[in-house]
Amino acid sequence: MSIPDYQTIMKPLLQYLNDHSGQNRMQDVIEGMIEHFAISEDERVEMLPSGQQHVIDNRVGWARTYLKKAGLLEDPKRGYVQISEKGKSVVNENPAEINVKFLNRFPEFQEFRKRRNKKVDEIIDENIEDQNDDLSPNELLEKGIGIIHADLGEELLKGTSKN
């Protein structure tokens, strides 16, 4: 099994926090998701292209951020997370899936999305619409930066070869 995308993590994450009421350390939550998705040790240590963070940590982090922006989670203190009353209501609804489309029903989430840079939104929305939603926003940005660097390198090489 490969590492799930951040949207696939949303529902199990919310369920985990519902089952483990109270304040939960994010590291424990990440470990819970690793266990839930039966992530192998090789997948566990897989890093983002930047080398700054593990892929699974990043994706759980983005799932947490999006759920929090929708008002389904709360951060009681740094490094901790807990389910909100609204989050408990969603768990009780038992939706088939929780993803960005589902979160758009919440005004807080809509407001969060309005505040983001429109260009970033276009890239992310295009990626989601194309069903290529296995990349977190960080991964999309890193991919975009990689493309820009490659294009810039190509332009520089063309410029020096003309001289």
Short mmCIF file of C-alpha atoms in Angstrom, two decimals:
data_model
loop_
_atom_site.label_atom_id
_atom_site.label_comp_id
_atom_site.label_asym_id
_atom_site.label_seq_id
_atom_site.Cartn_x
_atom_site.Cartn_y
_atom_site.Cartn_z
CA MET A 1 0.00 0.00 0.00
CA SER A 2 1.27 3.48 -0.78
CA ILE A 3 1.07 6.49 1.50
CA PRO A 4 -2.49 7.85 1.32
CA ASP A 5 -3.14 11.39 0.14
CA TYR A 6 -4.11 14.01 2.72
CA GLN A 7 -7.79 13.89 1.76
CA THR A 8 -7.95 10.13 2.30
CA ILE A 9 -6.47 10.69 5.76
CA MET A 10 -9.18 13.20 6.79
CA LYS A 11 -11.96 10.79 7.77
CA PRO A 12 -9.76 8.27 9.67
CA LEU A 13 -8.04 11.19 11.42
CA LEU A 14 -11.35 12.63 12.58
CA GLN A 15 -12.52 9.16 13.68
CA TYR A 16 -9.24 8.57 15.56
CA LEU A 17 -9.65 11.82 17.48
CA ASN A 18 -13.27 10.98 18.23
CA ASP A 19 -12.19 7.59 19.60
CA HIS A 20 -9.32 9.14 21.60
CA SER A 21 -11.20 11.99 23.25
CA GLY A 22 -9.34 14.84 24.86
CA GLN A 23 -6.00 16.31 23.89
CA ASN A 24 -3.80 14.16 21.66
CA ARG A 25 -0.13 14.72 20.85
CA MET A 26 0.27 15.13 17.09
CA GLN A 27 3.06 12.54 17.08
CA ASP A 28 0.65 10.01 18.63
CA VAL A 29 -1.97 10.92 16.01
CA ILE A 30 0.58 10.39 13.22
CA GLU A 31 1.49 7.01 14.70
CA GLY A 32 -2.23 6.17 14.83
CA MET A 33 -2.56 6.96 11.12
CA ILE A 34 0.55 4.91 10.31
CA GLU A 35 -1.05 1.97 12.10
CA HIS A 36 -4.50 2.57 10.54
CA PHE A 37 -3.12 2.61 7.00
CA ALA A 38 -0.55 -0.16 7.67
CA ILE A 39 2.26 2.03 6.38
CA SER A 40 5.53 0.15 5.96
CA GLU A 41 8.81 1.26 7.53
CA ASP A 42 10.14 2.24 4.08
CA GLU A 43 7.08 4.44 3.51
CA ARG A 44 7.35 5.81 7.06
CA VAL A 45 10.82 7.20 6.43
CA GLU A 46 10.07 8.52 2.92
CA MET A 47 10.90 12.23 2.78
CA LEU A 48 9.45 15.10 0.77
CA PRO A 49 11.71 16.16 -2.12
CA SER A 50 12.96 19.04 0.06
CA GLY A 51 14.22 16.52 2.61
CA GLN A 52 12.64 18.61 5.37
CA GLN A 53 9.77 16.36 6.46
CA HIS A 54 8.47 12.81 6.19
CA VAL A 55 5.71 12.45 3.58
CA ILE A 56 3.28 10.83 6.04
CA ASP A 57 3.86 13.55 8.66
CA ASN A 58 3.21 16.19 6.00
CA ARG A 59 0.01 14.59 4.77
CA VAL A 60 -1.39 14.03 8.27
CA GLY A 61 -0.45 17.63 9.04
CA TRP A 62 -2.35 18.94 6.02
CA ALA A 63 -5.38 16.78 6.81
CA ARG A 64 -5.30 18.24 10.34
CA THR A 65 -4.98 21.79 9.02
CA TYR A 66 -7.92 21.46 6.65
CA LEU A 67 -10.12 19.82 9.31
CA LYS A 68 -9.17 22.57 11.75
CA LYS A 69 -9.97 25.31 9.21
CA ALA A 70 -13.43 23.73 8.81
CA GLY A 71 -13.91 23.91 12.59
CA LEU A 72 -13.85 20.13 13.07
CA LEU A 73 -10.65 20.11 15.15
CA GLU A 74 -9.11 22.36 17.78
CA ASP A 75 -5.53 22.97 18.88
CA PRO A 76 -5.73 23.15 22.68
CA LYS A 77 -1.98 23.82 22.90
CA ARG A 78 1.11 23.60 20.72
CA GLY A 79 1.68 20.12 19.33
CA TYR A 80 -1.72 18.84 20.44
CA VAL A 81 -5.06 18.39 18.70
CA GLN A 82 -8.57 17.38 19.69
CA ILE A 83 -11.92 16.94 18.01
CA SER A 84 -14.46 19.77 18.33
CA GLU A 85 -18.19 19.40 18.95
CA LYS A 86 -18.74 20.10 15.25
CA GLY A 87 -16.24 17.35 14.42
CA LYS A 88 -18.11 14.91 16.66
CA SER A 89 -21.32 15.76 14.78
CA VAL A 90 -19.61 14.97 11.47
CA VAL A 91 -18.39 11.61 12.83
CA ASN A 92 -21.96 10.84 13.91
CA GLU A 93 -23.18 11.67 10.37
CA ASN A 94 -20.73 9.03 9.10
CA PRO A 95 -20.19 10.51 5.62
CA ALA A 96 -18.81 8.18 2.96
CA GLU A 97 -15.71 10.36 2.74
CA ILE A 98 -14.35 13.62 4.04
CA ASN A 99 -12.41 15.67 1.52
CA VAL A 100 -12.04 19.27 0.35
CA LYS A 101 -15.39 19.10 -1.43
CA PHE A 102 -17.07 17.94 1.81
CA LEU A 103 -15.31 20.63 3.88
CA ASN A 104 -16.62 23.34 1.54
CA ARG A 105 -19.99 23.02 3.28
CA PHE A 106 -18.51 24.85 6.29
CA PRO A 107 -18.35 28.67 6.13
CA GLU A 108 -15.08 28.72 8.10
CA PHE A 109 -13.43 26.56 5.47
CA GLN A 110 -14.79 28.69 2.63
CA GLU A 111 -13.35 31.78 4.34
CA PHE A 112 -9.98 30.06 4.75
CA ARG A 113 -9.90 29.22 1.06
CA LYS A 114 -10.80 32.79 0.06
CA ARG A 115 -7.81 34.14 1.98
CA ARG A 116 -5.30 31.98 0.13
CA ASN A 117 -3.37 33.18 -2.86
CA LYS A 118 -5.48 32.73 -6.00
CA LYS A 119 -2.63 31.26 -8.02
CA VAL A 120 -2.00 28.62 -5.36
CA ASP A 121 -5.75 27.90 -5.34
CA GLU A 122 -5.73 27.44 -9.11
CA ILE A 123 -2.87 24.94 -8.94
CA ILE A 124 -4.41 23.03 -6.03
CA ASP A 125 -7.95 23.09 -7.44
CA GLU A 126 -6.71 21.95 -10.87
CA ASN A 127 -4.82 19.12 -9.18
CA ILE A 128 -7.89 18.09 -7.16
CA GLU A 129 -10.20 18.27 -10.18
CA ASP A 130 -7.80 16.11 -12.16
CA GLN A 131 -8.08 13.48 -9.40
CA ASN A 132 -4.36 13.86 -8.81
CA ASP A 133 -5.04 14.68 -5.19
CA ASP A 134 -2.41 12.45 -3.67
CA LEU A 135 -0.09 15.44 -3.30
CA SER A 136 -0.35 17.74 -0.30
CA PRO A 137 -0.16 21.51 -0.83
CA ASN A 138 3.52 21.39 0.21
CA GLU A 139 4.23 18.71 -2.37
CA LEU A 140 2.41 20.70 -5.05
CA LEU A 141 4.49 23.78 -4.24
CA GLU A 142 7.72 21.79 -4.26
CA LYS A 143 6.71 20.29 -7.60
CA GLY A 144 5.96 23.78 -8.95
CA ILE A 145 9.26 25.14 -7.64
CA GLY A 146 11.06 22.21 -9.29
CA ILE A 147 9.41 23.05 -12.61
CA ILE A 148 10.36 26.72 -12.24
CA HIS A 149 13.98 25.80 -11.39
CA ALA A 150 14.17 23.46 -14.38
CA ASP A 151 12.73 26.14 -16.69
CA LEU A 152 15.10 28.75 -15.29
CA GLY A 153 18.08 26.44 -15.75
CA GLU A 154 17.05 25.80 -19.32
CA GLU A 155 16.70 29.54 -19.99
CA LEU A 156 20.13 30.21 -18.49
CA LEU A 157 21.72 27.50 -20.61
CA LYS A 158 20.10 28.89 -23.74
CA GLY A 159 21.33 32.36 -22.83
CA THR A 160 24.93 31.26 -22.29
CA SER A 161 25.02 29.13 -25.44
CA LYS A 162 24.06 32.18 -27.53
CA ASN A 163 27.14 34.07 -26.31
#
